[in-house]
Amino acid sequence: MTSTPAAVNEMLDFILAAKRAVVLSHTNPDADAYGSQCGMAAGLRLLGLTVSTHNESGFISRYAVIPGASEVTKGDPPPLGPDDLLVVCDCGALERVGDSLISYVKSAKRVLNIDHHNSNTEFGHLNFVVDGASSTSELVFDLLKAAEGRVGRHDVISAQASACLLAGIIGDTGSFRYPSTTPKTFRVAAELMERGARPDLLTQELFANHSLPAIKLQAEALTNISIQNGGAFAEVIVTQEMLKRLGADLLDADSLAERARDIEGVRVAALFKQDVDMWRVSLRSRLGAVDVAAVAQSFGGGGHKPAAAFRWRKDLESLKQELRRKVTEALAAKHA
């Protein structure tokens, strides 16, 4: 993957020569998507660029603690001139920007792709992609820190940008619990705190602020959990009927894949979320038991070895049968 100092310098050349930028992140954004996007936008503004932020899903209120997230718009981004920048954050493939924005990215003349997924297809004209980095937010920190060195300033990563980037790091490391957390990740987090970010506020709002319908949804889904493969594989299902009956939404189910994975003996967990016209499947693996990114890729998705996702547009029973088969094969291959 492209992550050399020369690549960073070339990106800085593009950034410092531009006057306007549009920053995108993946559809159905999480903390790292918003954090890297909004942190990058805040830094670019302090470098003198006019910046707008867009996402196919727009603003999701549960991430309101991330500065700038409420300003991310759902409508069509503005037309791009030949010297304008399009920055795409946290997208492992072009398709992750969402169907409505694919043609927009393809038409751009200067696309900067910043990401940490091992499935990244390097679709940008310039790619800052580091497989194994804790988060895209950590990479945005690296890029903005390099920009500070280039312009001889120490204010490009402001308190606002720092809060965005620390939120993204906390979100994608599960509060520093996942294997992608490195000594460098802690050093970056410490500097972001020194620049004004508050982990106490961020963690409270990101992880400990659930509605009553969300708690009821999680309780019902976990009560009906299915354990396969002699206890090694857990399945959790959230249907549209459950959401409507309980007054919850799909985002209220997001933590269920981790909850299922954390059951004693479980090595792989799958969360099936029924959307309007598809099933959204989240996969989690305990301590590298299975490369779930490879499993997700076989369904047209992607992600990281311990956490990945894909979409399925057929019926649930055929989905469960196919996924059980592939997880069984992956577990057997790991211990062959």
CSV table of C-alpha atoms in Angstrom, one decimal:
chain,number,residue,atom,x,y,z
A,1,MET,CA,0.0,0.0,0.0
A,2,THR,CA,1.1,3.6,-0.7
A,3,SER,CA,2.4,5.2,2.5
A,4,THR,CA,5.9,6.5,1.7
A,5,PRO,CA,7.2,10.0,2.7
A,6,ALA,CA,7.3,10.8,-1.0
A,7,ALA,CA,3.5,10.0,-1.3
A,8,VAL,CA,2.8,12.2,1.7
A,9,ASN,CA,4.8,15.0,0.2
A,10,GLU,CA,3.0,14.7,-3.1
A,11,MET,CA,-0.3,14.9,-1.3
A,12,LEU,CA,0.8,18.0,0.5
A,13,ASP,CA,1.8,19.5,-2.9
A,14,PHE,CA,-1.8,18.9,-4.1
A,15,ILE,CA,-3.4,20.3,-0.9
A,16,LEU,CA,-1.3,23.5,-0.7
A,17,ALA,CA,-1.8,24.3,-4.4
A,18,ALA,CA,-5.6,24.0,-4.1
A,19,LYS,CA,-8.1,26.6,-3.1
A,20,ARG,CA,-11.2,24.4,-2.7
A,21,ALA,CA,-11.9,20.9,-1.5
A,22,VAL,CA,-14.7,18.5,-1.0
A,23,VAL,CA,-14.3,15.7,1.7
A,24,LEU,CA,-16.3,12.5,1.6
A,25,SER,CA,-16.5,9.4,3.8
A,26,HIS,CA,-18.2,6.1,3.5
A,27,THR,CA,-22.0,5.6,3.5
A,28,ASN,CA,-23.5,4.7,6.9
A,29,PRO,CA,-20.6,6.4,8.6
A,30,ASP,CA,-19.1,5.5,11.9
A,31,ALA,CA,-16.9,7.4,14.3
A,32,ASP,CA,-13.8,7.0,12.2
A,33,ALA,CA,-15.6,8.0,9.0
A,34,TYR,CA,-16.9,11.2,10.5
A,35,GLY,CA,-13.8,11.8,12.6
A,36,SER,CA,-11.3,11.5,9.7
A,37,GLN,CA,-13.6,13.5,7.4
A,38,CYS,CA,-14.3,16.3,9.7
A,39,GLY,CA,-10.8,16.4,11.1
A,40,MET,CA,-9.4,16.6,7.6
A,41,ALA,CA,-11.9,19.4,6.7
A,42,ALA,CA,-11.0,21.4,9.8
A,43,GLY,CA,-7.3,21.1,9.0
A,44,LEU,CA,-7.8,22.1,5.3
A,45,ARG,CA,-9.7,25.2,6.3
A,46,LEU,CA,-6.8,26.3,8.5
A,47,LEU,CA,-4.5,25.8,5.5
A,48,GLY,CA,-6.7,28.3,3.6
A,49,LEU,CA,-9.0,26.1,1.6
A,50,THR,CA,-12.7,26.5,1.2
A,51,VAL,CA,-14.1,23.1,2.3
A,52,SER,CA,-17.4,21.3,2.2
A,53,THR,CA,-18.2,17.8,3.7
A,54,HIS,CA,-20.7,15.3,2.2
A,55,ASN,CA,-21.9,11.8,2.9
A,56,GLU,CA,-24.5,9.7,1.1
A,57,SER,CA,-26.2,9.2,4.6
A,58,GLY,CA,-25.7,12.8,5.7
A,59,PHE,CA,-25.6,13.5,9.4
A,60,ILE,CA,-26.4,10.8,11.9
A,61,SER,CA,-27.3,12.4,15.3
A,62,ARG,CA,-25.6,9.8,17.5
A,63,TYR,CA,-22.3,11.2,16.3
A,64,ALA,CA,-23.1,14.8,17.2
A,65,VAL,CA,-20.2,14.9,19.7
A,66,ILE,CA,-17.8,15.0,16.7
A,67,PRO,CA,-17.2,18.6,15.8
A,68,GLY,CA,-18.4,19.3,12.2
A,69,ALA,CA,-20.5,16.1,11.9
A,70,SER,CA,-23.7,18.0,12.0
A,71,GLU,CA,-22.5,20.0,9.0
A,72,VAL,CA,-22.0,17.0,6.8
A,73,THR,CA,-24.7,17.2,4.1
A,74,LYS,CA,-26.6,14.6,2.2
A,75,GLY,CA,-27.3,16.5,-1.0
A,76,ASP,CA,-25.2,16.5,-4.1
A,77,PRO,CA,-21.7,17.9,-3.6
A,78,PRO,CA,-20.7,21.0,-5.6
A,79,PRO,CA,-19.2,20.6,-9.1
A,80,LEU,CA,-15.4,20.2,-9.0
A,81,GLY,CA,-13.0,22.2,-11.1
A,82,PRO,CA,-9.8,20.7,-12.5
A,83,ASP,CA,-7.7,22.1,-9.6
A,84,ASP,CA,-10.2,21.3,-6.8
A,85,LEU,CA,-9.5,18.5,-4.5
A,86,LEU,CA,-11.7,15.6,-3.6
A,87,VAL,CA,-10.6,13.8,-0.4
A,88,VAL,CA,-12.2,10.4,0.3
A,89,CYS,CA,-11.7,9.2,3.8
A,90,ASP,CA,-12.1,5.7,5.3
A,91,CYS,CA,-13.4,3.9,2.1
A,92,GLY,CA,-11.8,0.6,1.4
A,93,ALA,CA,-13.2,0.7,-2.2
A,94,LEU,CA,-14.8,3.3,-4.4
A,95,GLU,CA,-18.2,1.6,-3.9
A,96,ARG,CA,-18.1,2.5,-0.2
A,97,VAL,CA,-18.9,6.1,-0.9
A,98,GLY,CA,-22.4,4.9,-1.9
A,99,ASP,CA,-24.1,4.4,-5.2
A,100,SER,CA,-25.1,8.1,-5.5
A,101,LEU,CA,-21.6,9.4,-5.3
A,102,ILE,CA,-19.6,6.9,-7.4
A,103,SER,CA,-19.9,8.8,-10.6
A,104,TYR,CA,-18.9,12.0,-8.7
A,105,VAL,CA,-15.7,10.5,-7.5
A,106,LYS,CA,-14.9,9.0,-11.0
A,107,SER,CA,-15.3,12.5,-12.6
A,108,ALA,CA,-13.0,14.2,-10.2
A,109,LYS,CA,-9.5,15.2,-11.5
A,110,ARG,CA,-7.7,15.1,-8.2
A,111,VAL,CA,-8.8,12.4,-5.7
A,112,LEU,CA,-6.9,11.9,-2.5
A,113,ASN,CA,-7.7,8.5,-1.0
A,114,ILE,CA,-6.9,8.2,2.8
A,115,ASP,CA,-7.7,4.8,4.3
A,116,HIS,CA,-6.5,1.9,6.5
A,117,HIS,CA,-8.5,-1.1,5.2
A,118,ASN,CA,-6.4,-4.0,3.9
A,119,SER,CA,-9.0,-4.4,1.1
A,120,ASN,CA,-8.4,-0.8,-0.3
A,121,THR,CA,-8.3,-0.8,-4.1
A,122,GLU,CA,-6.2,2.4,-4.3
A,123,PHE,CA,-8.8,4.2,-6.4
A,124,GLY,CA,-7.4,7.7,-5.9
A,125,HIS,CA,-5.0,9.6,-8.0
A,126,LEU,CA,-2.9,9.7,-4.8
A,127,ASN,CA,-3.4,7.1,-2.1
A,128,PHE,CA,-2.3,7.4,1.5
A,129,VAL,CA,-3.3,3.8,2.6
A,130,VAL,CA,-1.7,2.1,5.5
A,131,ASP,CA,-3.0,-1.4,6.2
A,132,GLY,CA,-2.8,-2.1,9.9
A,133,ALA,CA,-3.1,1.5,11.0
A,134,SER,CA,-5.5,1.9,13.9
A,135,SER,CA,-7.8,4.2,12.0
A,136,THR,CA,-8.1,6.6,9.1
A,137,SER,CA,-8.2,9.3,11.7
A,138,GLU,CA,-4.6,8.4,12.8
A,139,LEU,CA,-3.5,8.8,9.1
A,140,VAL,CA,-5.2,12.2,8.8
A,141,PHE,CA,-3.3,13.2,11.9
A,142,ASP,CA,0.0,12.1,10.2
A,143,LEU,CA,-0.9,14.1,7.1
A,144,LEU,CA,-1.9,17.2,8.9
A,145,LYS,CA,1.2,17.0,11.1
A,146,ALA,CA,3.3,16.8,8.0
A,147,ALA,CA,1.4,19.8,6.7
A,148,GLU,CA,2.3,21.7,9.8
A,149,GLY,CA,6.0,20.9,9.3
A,150,ARG,CA,5.8,22.0,5.7
A,151,VAL,CA,4.1,25.4,6.4
A,152,GLY,CA,6.0,26.0,9.7
A,153,ARG,CA,2.9,26.2,11.9
A,154,HIS,CA,1.6,24.3,14.9
A,155,ASP,CA,-2.1,25.2,14.7
A,156,VAL,CA,-3.4,23.2,11.7
A,157,ILE,CA,-4.5,20.4,14.0
A,158,SER,CA,-6.8,22.6,16.1
A,159,ALA,CA,-8.8,21.7,19.2
A,160,GLN,CA,-11.7,21.0,16.9
A,161,ALA,CA,-9.7,18.8,14.6
A,162,SER,CA,-8.1,17.0,17.6
A,163,ALA,CA,-11.6,16.1,18.9
A,164,CYS,CA,-12.6,14.7,15.6
A,165,LEU,CA,-9.5,12.6,15.2
A,166,LEU,CA,-9.5,11.3,18.7
A,167,ALA,CA,-13.1,10.3,18.3
A,168,GLY,CA,-12.2,8.4,15.2
A,169,ILE,CA,-9.3,6.6,16.9
A,170,ILE,CA,-11.4,5.7,19.9
A,171,GLY,CA,-14.2,4.4,17.7
A,172,ASP,CA,-12.1,2.2,15.4
A,173,THR,CA,-9.9,0.8,18.2
A,174,GLY,CA,-12.9,0.0,20.5
A,175,SER,CA,-11.4,2.4,23.1
A,176,PHE,CA,-7.8,1.0,22.4
A,177,ARG,CA,-8.9,-2.6,22.8
A,178,TYR,CA,-8.2,-3.9,19.3
A,179,PRO,CA,-4.9,-5.4,17.9
A,180,SER,CA,-4.5,-2.4,15.6
A,181,THR,CA,-3.7,-0.2,18.6
A,182,THR,CA,0.0,0.4,18.6
A,183,PRO,CA,2.4,2.5,20.8
A,184,LYS,CA,2.2,5.2,18.1
A,185,THR,CA,-1.6,5.2,18.4
A,186,PHE,CA,-1.3,6.1,22.1
A,187,ARG,CA,1.3,8.8,21.3
A,188,VAL,CA,-1.1,10.3,18.7
A,189,ALA,CA,-3.9,10.2,21.2
A,190,ALA,CA,-1.8,11.9,23.9
A,191,GLU,CA,-0.9,14.7,21.5
A,192,LEU,CA,-4.5,15.1,20.5
A,193,MET,CA,-5.4,15.5,24.2
A,194,GLU,CA,-2.7,18.0,24.6
A,195,ARG,CA,-4.2,20.0,21.7
A,196,GLY,CA,-7.7,20.0,23.4
A,197,ALA,CA,-9.5,16.7,22.7
A,198,ARG,CA,-11.4,15.3,25.7
A,199,PRO,CA,-11.6,11.4,25.7
A,200,ASP,CA,-14.0,11.4,28.7
A,201,LEU,CA,-16.6,13.4,26.8
A,202,LEU,CA,-16.1,11.5,23.5
A,203,THR,CA,-16.3,8.0,25.1
A,204,GLN,CA,-19.4,9.0,27.1
A,205,GLU,CA,-21.3,10.2,24.0
A,206,LEU,CA,-20.0,7.5,21.6
A,207,PHE,CA,-20.5,4.4,23.9
A,208,ALA,CA,-22.6,5.3,26.9
A,209,ASN,CA,-25.6,7.2,25.6
A,210,HIS,CA,-28.3,4.8,24.5
A,211,SER,CA,-32.0,5.4,24.1
A,212,LEU,CA,-34.5,3.1,25.8
A,213,PRO,CA,-35.7,1.6,22.4
A,214,ALA,CA,-32.0,0.8,21.6
A,215,ILE,CA,-31.6,-1.1,24.9
A,216,LYS,CA,-34.9,-3.0,24.3
A,217,LEU,CA,-33.8,-3.9,20.8
A,218,GLN,CA,-30.4,-5.1,22.0
A,219,ALA,CA,-32.0,-7.2,24.8
A,220,GLU,CA,-34.4,-8.9,22.4
A,221,ALA,CA,-31.8,-9.6,19.8
A,222,LEU,CA,-29.4,-11.1,22.3
A,223,THR,CA,-32.1,-13.2,23.9
A,224,ASN,CA,-32.6,-14.9,20.5
A,225,ILE,CA,-28.9,-15.3,19.7
A,226,SER,CA,-28.1,-18.5,17.8
A,227,ILE,CA,-24.8,-20.3,18.5
A,228,GLN,CA,-23.3,-22.6,15.8
A,229,ASN,CA,-20.2,-24.6,15.3
A,230,GLY,CA,-20.1,-26.1,18.8
A,231,GLY,CA,-20.2,-22.6,20.3
A,232,ALA,CA,-17.6,-21.0,18.0
A,233,PHE,CA,-19.9,-19.0,15.8
A,234,ALA,CA,-22.7,-16.6,17.0
A,235,GLU,CA,-25.5,-15.1,15.0
A,236,VAL,CA,-27.6,-12.1,15.9
A,237,ILE,CA,-30.6,-11.0,13.8
A,238,VAL,CA,-32.4,-7.6,13.8
A,239,THR,CA,-35.4,-7.4,11.5
A,240,GLN,CA,-37.5,-4.5,10.3
A,241,GLU,CA,-40.4,-5.8,12.4
A,242,MET,CA,-38.3,-5.5,15.5
A,243,LEU,CA,-37.3,-2.0,14.7
A,244,LYS,CA,-40.8,-0.8,14.1
A,245,ARG,CA,-42.3,-2.5,17.1
A,246,LEU,CA,-39.7,-1.2,19.5
A,247,GLY,CA,-39.3,2.3,17.9
A,248,ALA,CA,-35.6,1.7,17.3
A,249,ASP,CA,-33.4,2.1,14.2
A,250,LEU,CA,-30.6,0.2,12.5
A,251,LEU,CA,-27.9,2.2,14.2
A,252,ASP,CA,-29.2,1.0,17.6
A,253,ALA,CA,-28.0,-2.5,16.6
A,254,ASP,CA,-24.4,-1.6,15.8
A,255,SER,CA,-22.9,-2.9,19.0
A,256,LEU,CA,-24.5,-6.3,18.8
A,257,ALA,CA,-21.7,-7.9,16.7
A,258,GLU,CA,-19.2,-7.1,19.4
A,259,ARG,CA,-21.5,-8.2,22.2
A,260,ALA,CA,-22.0,-11.6,20.4
A,261,ARG,CA,-18.2,-11.9,19.7
A,262,ASP,CA,-17.5,-11.4,23.4
A,263,ILE,CA,-19.5,-14.4,24.5
A,264,GLU,CA,-17.1,-17.0,26.1
A,265,GLY,CA,-16.1,-19.6,23.5
A,266,VAL,CA,-17.3,-17.6,20.5
A,267,ARG,CA,-14.5,-17.0,17.9
A,268,VAL,CA,-16.6,-15.4,15.1
A,269,ALA,CA,-19.9,-13.4,15.3
A,270,ALA,CA,-22.3,-12.2,12.6
A,271,LEU,CA,-24.9,-9.5,12.9
A,272,PHE,CA,-27.7,-9.6,10.3
A,273,LYS,CA,-29.5,-6.3,10.1
A,274,GLN,CA,-32.5,-6.1,7.8
A,275,ASP,CA,-32.6,-2.8,5.8
A,276,VAL,CA,-35.4,-1.8,3.4
A,277,ASP,CA,-34.1,-3.9,0.5
A,278,MET,CA,-31.1,-5.8,1.8
A,279,TRP,CA,-29.4,-7.5,4.7
A,280,ARG,CA,-26.4,-5.7,6.1
A,281,VAL,CA,-24.0,-8.2,7.7
A,282,SER,CA,-21.3,-7.2,10.2
A,283,LEU,CA,-18.6,-9.8,11.0
A,284,ARG,CA,-16.3,-9.8,14.1
A,285,SER,CA,-13.5,-12.2,15.0
A,286,ARG,CA,-11.9,-12.8,18.4
A,287,LEU,CA,-8.1,-12.4,18.5
A,288,GLY,CA,-7.5,-13.2,14.8
A,289,ALA,CA,-9.4,-16.5,15.0
A,290,VAL,CA,-10.6,-15.9,11.4
A,291,ASP,CA,-9.8,-13.3,8.8
A,292,VAL,CA,-13.4,-12.0,8.4
A,293,ALA,CA,-12.3,-9.5,5.8
A,294,ALA,CA,-11.6,-12.4,3.5
A,295,VAL,CA,-15.0,-13.9,4.3
A,296,ALA,CA,-16.7,-10.6,3.6
A,297,GLN,CA,-14.8,-10.2,0.3
A,298,SER,CA,-16.2,-13.5,-0.9
A,299,PHE,CA,-19.6,-11.8,-0.6
A,300,GLY,CA,-18.5,-8.6,-2.3
A,301,GLY,CA,-17.7,-6.7,0.9
A,302,GLY,CA,-14.5,-6.0,2.8
A,303,GLY,CA,-12.9,-4.5,6.0
A,304,HIS,CA,-10.3,-5.6,8.4
A,305,LYS,CA,-9.2,-9.1,9.6
A,306,PRO,CA,-11.1,-8.8,12.9
A,307,ALA,CA,-14.0,-6.7,11.6
A,308,ALA,CA,-15.7,-6.6,8.2
A,309,ALA,CA,-19.0,-6.2,6.5
A,310,PHE,CA,-21.0,-6.9,3.4
A,311,ARG,CA,-24.5,-6.6,1.9
A,312,TRP,CA,-26.9,-9.3,0.8
A,313,ARG,CA,-30.0,-8.8,-1.4
A,314,LYS,CA,-31.4,-12.4,-1.3
A,315,ASP,CA,-33.3,-14.2,1.4
A,316,LEU,CA,-32.0,-14.6,5.0
A,317,GLU,CA,-32.0,-18.4,5.0
A,318,SER,CA,-29.7,-18.7,2.0
A,319,LEU,CA,-27.5,-16.1,3.5
A,320,LYS,CA,-27.2,-18.0,6.8
A,321,GLN,CA,-26.4,-21.3,5.1
A,322,GLU,CA,-23.8,-19.7,2.8
A,323,LEU,CA,-22.1,-17.8,5.6
A,324,ARG,CA,-22.1,-20.7,8.0
A,325,ARG,CA,-20.4,-22.8,5.4
A,326,LYS,CA,-17.7,-20.2,4.8
A,327,VAL,CA,-17.1,-19.6,8.5
A,328,THR,CA,-16.9,-23.3,9.1
A,329,GLU,CA,-14.3,-23.6,6.3
A,330,ALA,CA,-12.3,-20.6,7.7
A,331,LEU,CA,-12.3,-21.9,11.2
A,332,ALA,CA,-11.1,-25.3,10.0
A,333,ALA,CA,-8.4,-23.8,7.8
A,334,LYS,CA,-7.1,-21.8,10.7
A,335,HIS,CA,-6.4,-24.9,12.7
A,336,ALA,CA,-5.6,-27.3,9.9
